[in-house]
CSV table of C-alpha atoms in Angstrom, one decimal:
chain,number,residue,atom,x,y,z
C,7,MET,CA,-15.7,-76.1,36.9
C,8,ALA,CA,-16.4,-77.1,33.3
C,9,TYR,CA,-19.0,-76.8,30.6
C,10,VAL,CA,-18.9,-79.5,27.8
C,11,MET,CA,-20.9,-79.9,24.6
C,12,ASP,CA,-21.1,-83.3,23.0
C,13,SER,CA,-19.2,-83.9,19.6
C,14,PRO,CA,-18.5,-82.9,17.3
C,15,LEU,CA,-18.2,-79.4,18.7
C,16,GLN,CA,-16.7,-79.8,22.3
C,17,VAL,CA,-15.5,-77.0,24.2
C,18,THR,CA,-14.3,-77.3,27.8
C,19,VAL,CA,-13.2,-74.0,29.7
C,20,ILE,CA,-11.6,-74.7,33.3
C,21,ASP,CA,-10.3,-72.7,35.9
C,22,CYS,CA,-6.6,-73.2,36.1
C,23,VAL,CA,-5.5,-69.9,37.4
C,24,ASP,CA,-2.0,-69.1,39.0
C,25,GLU,CA,-3.4,-65.8,40.3
C,26,VAL,CA,-7.0,-65.0,41.3
C,27,ASP,CA,-8.8,-62.2,42.9
C,28,GLU,CA,-12.2,-63.5,43.2
C,29,GLN,CA,-13.5,-66.9,42.4
C,30,SER,CA,-17.0,-66.0,41.5
C,31,PHE,CA,-15.8,-63.8,38.7
C,32,VAL,CA,-13.7,-66.5,37.4
C,33,GLU,CA,-16.7,-68.7,37.2
C,34,SER,CA,-18.4,-66.1,35.3
C,35,MET,CA,-15.6,-65.8,33.0
C,36,ILE,CA,-15.9,-69.6,32.3
C,37,LYS,CA,-19.5,-69.5,31.4
C,38,HIS,CA,-18.8,-66.3,29.2
C,39,LEU,CA,-16.1,-68.0,27.4
C,40,HIS,CA,-17.8,-71.4,26.9
C,41,ALA,CA,-20.8,-69.8,25.5
C,42,LYS,CA,-19.1,-67.3,23.1
C,43,VAL,CA,-16.8,-69.8,21.9
C,44,LEU,CA,-19.3,-72.5,21.2
C,45,GLU,CA,-21.8,-70.1,19.6
C,46,HIS,CA,-19.0,-69.0,17.5
C,47,LEU,CA,-18.2,-72.6,16.3
C,48,LYS,CA,-22.1,-73.2,15.4
C,49,GLN,CA,-22.5,-70.1,13.4
C,50,THR,CA,-20.4,-71.5,10.4
C,51,PRO,CA,-20.7,-75.4,10.4
C,52,GLU,CA,-19.2,-75.1,6.8
C,53,TYR,CA,-15.9,-74.3,8.4
C,54,PHE,CA,-16.1,-76.1,11.7
C,55,LYS,CA,-16.9,-80.0,11.1
C,56,SER,CA,-15.4,-80.8,14.4
C,57,ALA,CA,-13.8,-79.2,17.7
C,58,ASP,CA,-12.3,-80.6,20.9
C,59,LEU,CA,-10.9,-77.4,22.6
C,60,ASP,CA,-9.7,-76.9,26.2
C,61,ILE,CA,-9.4,-73.3,27.3
C,62,LYS,CA,-7.6,-72.6,30.6
C,63,ILE,CA,-7.9,-69.4,32.5
C,64,THR,CA,-4.5,-69.0,34.1
C,65,LYS,CA,-4.7,-65.6,35.4
C,66,CYS,CA,-7.7,-63.2,36.5
C,67,THR,CA,-6.8,-60.0,38.6
C,68,ALA,CA,-7.4,-56.5,39.1
C,69,ARG,CA,-5.1,-54.2,40.7
C,70,HIS,CA,-6.1,-50.7,41.9
C,71,PHE,CA,-3.0,-48.4,41.5
C,72,PRO,CA,-3.2,-44.7,42.4
C,73,ASN,CA,-6.2,-43.4,40.2
C,74,GLU,CA,-5.7,-46.5,37.8
C,75,ILE,CA,-7.4,-49.9,37.6
C,76,ARG,CA,-5.5,-52.6,35.7
C,77,TRP,CA,-7.0,-55.7,34.6
C,78,ASN,CA,-5.0,-58.9,33.8
C,79,ILE,CA,-6.6,-61.9,32.2
C,80,TYR,CA,-4.7,-64.6,30.7
C,81,THR,CA,-5.8,-68.0,28.7
C,82,GLU,CA,-4.3,-70.8,27.2
C,83,THR,CA,-6.2,-72.7,24.4
C,84,THR,CA,-5.3,-76.3,23.1
C,85,GLY,CA,-6.9,-79.1,21.3
C,86,THR,CA,-8.0,-79.8,17.7
C,87,ILE,CA,-10.1,-78.1,15.0
C,88,ASN,CA,-10.9,-80.3,12.1
C,89,ASN,CA,-8.6,-83.0,13.4
C,90,SER,CA,-5.6,-80.4,13.3
C,91,SER,CA,-4.0,-79.5,16.6
C,92,ILE,CA,-4.4,-76.0,17.7
C,93,GLU,CA,-2.5,-74.3,20.6
C,94,PHE,CA,-2.2,-70.5,21.4
C,95,THR,CA,-2.4,-67.9,24.4
C,96,ALA,CA,-4.9,-65.1,24.6
C,97,PHE,CA,-4.2,-62.2,27.3
C,98,THR,CA,-5.0,-58.5,28.0
C,99,THR,CA,-3.3,-56.1,30.6
C,100,GLY,CA,-6.0,-53.4,30.0
C,101,LYS,CA,-5.8,-50.4,32.2
C,102,ASP,CA,-8.2,-47.5,32.9
C,103,MET,CA,-7.7,-44.2,34.4
C,104,VAL,CA,-10.5,-43.7,37.2
C,105,PHE,CA,-10.4,-41.1,39.9
C,106,ARG,CA,-11.8,-42.5,43.1
C,107,GLU,CA,-15.3,-41.6,44.2
C,108,GLY,CA,-16.3,-39.7,41.2
C,109,LEU,CA,-13.9,-36.8,42.1
C,110,SER,CA,-12.8,-35.8,38.8
C,111,ASN,CA,-14.3,-32.7,38.7
C,112,ASN,CA,-12.9,-31.4,41.9
C,113,ILE,CA,-9.2,-30.8,41.8
C,114,VAL,CA,-8.7,-30.6,45.4
C,115,SER,CA,-10.2,-33.7,46.2
C,116,VAL,CA,-8.5,-35.4,43.4
C,117,THR,CA,-5.0,-34.3,44.7
C,118,ALA,CA,-6.2,-35.4,48.2
C,119,SER,CA,-7.2,-38.9,47.1
C,120,LEU,CA,-4.0,-39.1,44.9
C,121,ALA,CA,-1.8,-38.3,48.0
C,122,SER,CA,-3.5,-40.8,50.1
C,123,ASP,CA,-2.9,-43.5,47.5
C,124,ILE,CA,0.8,-42.7,47.1
C,125,LYS,CA,1.2,-42.8,50.9
C,126,ASN,CA,-0.5,-46.3,51.1
C,127,LEU,CA,1.7,-47.7,48.4
C,128,MET,CA,4.9,-46.3,50.4
C,129,SER,CA,3.7,-47.7,53.8
C,130,SER,CA,5.1,-51.2,54.6
C,131,GLU,CA,2.0,-52.2,56.2
C,132,TYR,CA,-0.1,-51.6,53.0
C,133,ASP,CA,-0.6,-54.7,50.9
C,134,TYR,CA,-1.6,-53.2,47.5
C,135,GLU,CA,-2.1,-56.7,46.1
C,136,GLN,CA,-5.2,-56.9,48.2
C,137,ASP,CA,-6.3,-53.6,47.0
C,138,PHE,CA,-8.3,-55.1,44.0
C,139,VAL,CA,-11.5,-53.8,42.5
C,140,HIS,CA,-14.1,-56.1,40.7
C,141,ASN,CA,-17.0,-54.7,39.0
C,142,ALA,CA,-18.3,-56.5,35.9
C,143,SER,CA,-20.3,-53.6,34.8
C,144,HIS,CA,-17.0,-51.4,34.7
C,145,ARG,CA,-16.1,-50.5,31.0
C,146,CYS,CA,-12.6,-51.5,31.8
C,147,VAL,CA,-13.5,-55.1,32.9
C,148,LYS,CA,-15.8,-55.2,29.8
C,149,ASN,CA,-13.0,-54.2,27.4
C,150,ALA,CA,-10.7,-56.7,29.1
C,151,ILE,CA,-13.2,-59.6,28.7
C,152,PHE,CA,-14.1,-58.5,25.2
C,153,ASP,CA,-10.2,-58.3,24.0
C,154,VAL,CA,-9.6,-61.7,25.3
C,155,THR,CA,-12.6,-63.3,23.8
C,156,HIS,CA,-11.9,-61.6,20.5
C,157,GLN,CA,-8.3,-63.0,20.5
C,158,ILE,CA,-9.6,-66.5,21.0
C,159,LEU,CA,-12.2,-66.4,18.2
C,160,VAL,CA,-9.8,-64.7,15.6
C,161,SER,CA,-7.2,-67.4,16.5
C,162,ILE,CA,-9.7,-70.2,15.9
C,163,ASP,CA,-10.8,-68.4,12.5
C,164,GLU,CA,-7.2,-68.4,11.4
C,165,GLN,CA,-6.8,-72.3,12.1
C,166,VAL,CA,-9.3,-72.9,9.5
C,167,ASP,CA,-8.7,-70.0,7.2
C,168,ARG,CA,-12.2,-68.7,7.6
C,169,GLN,CA,-12.9,-65.8,5.0
C,170,PRO,CA,-14.9,-62.6,6.0
C,171,SER,CA,-18.4,-63.0,5.2
C,172,THR,CA,-20.5,-60.8,3.0
C,173,PHE,CA,-21.5,-58.4,6.0
C,174,SER,CA,-18.1,-58.0,7.0
C,175,LYS,CA,-16.8,-57.1,3.7
C,176,ARG,CA,-19.6,-54.5,3.5
C,177,TRP,CA,-18.6,-53.1,6.8
C,178,LYS,CA,-14.9,-52.8,5.7
C,179,ARG,CA,-15.9,-51.0,2.4
C,180,ILE,CA,-18.0,-48.5,4.6
C,181,GLN,CA,-15.0,-47.8,6.7
C,182,THR,CA,-12.7,-47.3,3.7
C,183,SER,CA,-15.3,-45.0,2.3
C,184,ARG,CA,-15.3,-42.9,5.3
C,185,TRP,CA,-11.7,-41.7,4.8
C,186,ILE,CA,-12.2,-41.6,1.2
C,187,THR,CA,-15.0,-39.2,1.3
C,188,ALA,CA,-13.6,-37.1,4.1
C,189,GLY,CA,-10.4,-36.5,2.2
C,190,LEU,CA,-12.4,-35.6,-1.0
C,191,VAL,CA,-14.5,-33.2,1.1
C,192,ALA,CA,-11.6,-31.5,2.4
C,193,LEU,CA,-10.0,-31.1,-1.2
C,194,VAL,CA,-13.1,-29.7,-2.6
C,195,THR,CA,-13.5,-27.4,0.4
C,196,LEU,CA,-10.1,-26.1,0.1
C,197,CYS,CA,-10.5,-25.6,-3.7
C,198,THR,CA,-13.8,-23.7,-3.3
C,199,THR,CA,-12.7,-21.3,-0.5
C,200,PRO,CA,-11.6,-18.5,-3.0
C,201,TRP,CA,-14.9,-18.7,-4.7
C,202,LEU,CA,-16.8,-18.6,-1.3
C,203,ASN,CA,-14.6,-15.7,-0.2
C,204,GLN,CA,-15.6,-13.8,-3.3
C,205,ALA,CA,-19.2,-14.7,-2.7
C,206,ARG,CA,-19.0,-13.2,0.7
C,207,ARG,CA,-17.3,-9.9,-0.8
C,208,ASN,CA,-13.8,-11.0,0.2
C,209,ILE,CA,-14.3,-11.3,3.9
C,210,SER,CA,-10.7,-12.4,4.0
C,211,GLU,CA,-8.3,-9.7,2.8
C,212,THR,CA,-5.3,-11.6,3.0
C,213,ARG,CA,-3.9,-14.9,1.8
C,214,GLU,CA,-3.4,-15.9,5.3
C,215,GLU,CA,-6.7,-15.3,6.6
C,216,LEU,CA,-8.0,-16.9,3.2
C,217,PHE,CA,-5.8,-19.9,4.1
C,218,GLU,CA,-7.1,-20.1,7.9
C,219,MET,CA,-10.6,-20.0,6.5
C,220,GLY,CA,-10.0,-23.0,4.1
C,221,ILE,CA,-8.3,-25.2,6.7
C,222,ILE,CA,-10.9,-24.5,9.3
C,223,ASN,CA,-13.7,-25.3,6.7
C,224,ALA,CA,-12.1,-28.3,5.3
C,225,VAL,CA,-11.7,-29.8,8.8
C,226,PHE,CA,-15.3,-29.1,9.8
C,227,PHE,CA,-16.7,-30.6,6.6
C,228,SER,CA,-14.6,-33.7,6.3
C,229,VAL,CA,-15.1,-34.6,9.9
C,230,ALA,CA,-18.8,-34.3,9.4
C,231,ALA,CA,-18.7,-36.3,6.3
C,232,PHE,CA,-16.6,-39.0,8.1
C,233,PHE,CA,-19.2,-39.2,10.9
C,234,LEU,CA,-22.1,-39.3,8.7
C,235,ILE,CA,-21.1,-42.2,6.6
C,236,HIS,CA,-20.0,-43.9,9.9
C,237,CYS,CA,-23.4,-43.5,11.6
C,238,TRP,CA,-25.2,-44.3,8.1
C,239,GLY,CA,-23.3,-47.7,8.1
C,240,TYR,CA,-24.5,-48.6,11.6
C,241,LEU,CA,-28.0,-47.9,10.2
C,242,ILE,CA,-27.9,-50.0,6.9
C,243,MET,CA,-26.0,-53.0,8.5
C,244,PRO,CA,-28.3,-55.9,9.3
C,245,PRO,CA,-28.8,-57.5,12.9
C,246,GLN,CA,-27.0,-60.6,11.8
C,247,PHE,CA,-23.8,-58.7,11.3
C,248,TYR,CA,-23.9,-57.6,15.1
C,249,GLN,CA,-24.9,-60.9,16.3
C,250,THR,CA,-22.6,-63.2,14.3
C,251,GLU,CA,-19.7,-61.3,13.0
C,252,THR,CA,-16.6,-60.4,15.1
C,253,ALA,CA,-16.6,-57.0,13.2
C,254,GLY,CA,-20.0,-56.5,14.4
C,255,LYS,CA,-19.5,-57.4,17.8
C,256,LYS,CA,-16.5,-55.0,18.0
C,257,ALA,CA,-18.6,-52.1,16.4
C,258,LEU,CA,-20.9,-52.5,19.2
C,259,LYS,CA,-18.0,-52.4,21.6
C,260,TYR,CA,-16.5,-49.3,20.5
C,261,ALA,CA,-20.0,-47.7,20.4
C,262,GLY,CA,-20.3,-48.5,24.0
C,263,THR,CA,-23.5,-50.5,23.9
C,264,SER,CA,-24.7,-54.1,23.8
C,265,SER,CA,-28.2,-53.2,22.2
C,266,ILE,CA,-28.5,-53.0,18.3
C,267,ILE,CA,-31.6,-50.9,18.5
C,268,VAL,CA,-30.1,-48.5,21.0
C,269,LEU,CA,-27.0,-48.3,18.7
C,270,LYS,CA,-29.5,-47.6,15.6
C,271,MET,CA,-31.3,-44.9,17.6
C,272,VAL,CA,-28.1,-43.0,18.7
C,273,ALA,CA,-26.7,-43.3,15.0
C,274,LEU,CA,-30.0,-41.7,13.8
C,275,ALA,CA,-29.9,-39.1,16.1
C,276,LEU,CA,-26.4,-38.1,15.3
C,277,ILE,CA,-27.1,-38.1,11.8
C,278,GLY,CA,-29.9,-35.4,12.4
C,279,VAL,CA,-27.7,-33.2,14.6
C,280,ILE,CA,-24.9,-33.4,12.0
C,281,LEU,CA,-27.0,-32.4,9.2
C,282,PHE,CA,-28.6,-29.7,11.4
C,283,THR,CA,-25.1,-28.3,12.2
C,284,LEU,CA,-24.1,-28.7,8.5
C,285,THR,CA,-27.2,-26.7,7.4
C,286,PHE,CA,-26.6,-23.8,10.1
C,287,TYR,CA,-22.8,-23.6,9.3
C,288,ALA,CA,-23.3,-23.5,5.7
C,289,ASP,CA,-25.9,-20.7,6.0
C,290,LEU,CA,-23.6,-18.8,7.9
C,291,LEU,CA,-20.9,-19.2,5.5
C,292,LEU,CA,-22.8,-17.9,2.8
C,293,ASN,CA,-24.9,-15.3,4.4
C,294,GLY,CA,-23.3,-14.5,7.7
C,295,GLU,CA,-21.5,-11.3,8.4
């Protein structure tokens, strides 16, 4: 099964698997990789004048071990970009801890399920190679597919020395500013702890108590500042960043959603919660008993 686009941008994705669990899933992977790679090439025609790529899916398996789903996806990419040869592999061995049947809140059921899995694995009649789990909506599966696609796109960009866009540079500055601001907030909080203690009429009577209060306040305010900037970054980045840039797609992945609107709504709600918590905690520090 192959999908081909006419020149100058041609991407062929084929099933050449040595190991496969479910053919229908491999076919969906072929469609996914073809669409993502071709879309990536079209987004920046100034970098990709021509391309003739062959992507082979050589392994696509899922194994269910005792309370663990382990995905393995391997690909091989060959061809030319701008008349220069390219060849690389991309793979993921993602794994995820998942208790069977949603029993993670029941320690007795979890223990029983784990014991049953171990017994099956030790049985000579049990073939764990056939005990696979396929679920395209599972977080582990989504992460495995994203990781392989991301590796392919990054390797393609490196081939043409593609530079980060303005959006990507802005996002990188936001990420850096989170850490710098959190560190400054922690430093300021520690320095102002003695003044705060005097304002509250020496609530902490010993140096040890004063030090502990400073550490707790510094951690709380620095973490709050970190996530405020992080959420604000989600709000101010334009939709094009999430649609076209690898960094934006990765941000959506880590946020656990594919919808930009949902991401921004959650970020706005978190900002409100953080500001309310900061106000309540600051009032408690200044006026609490």
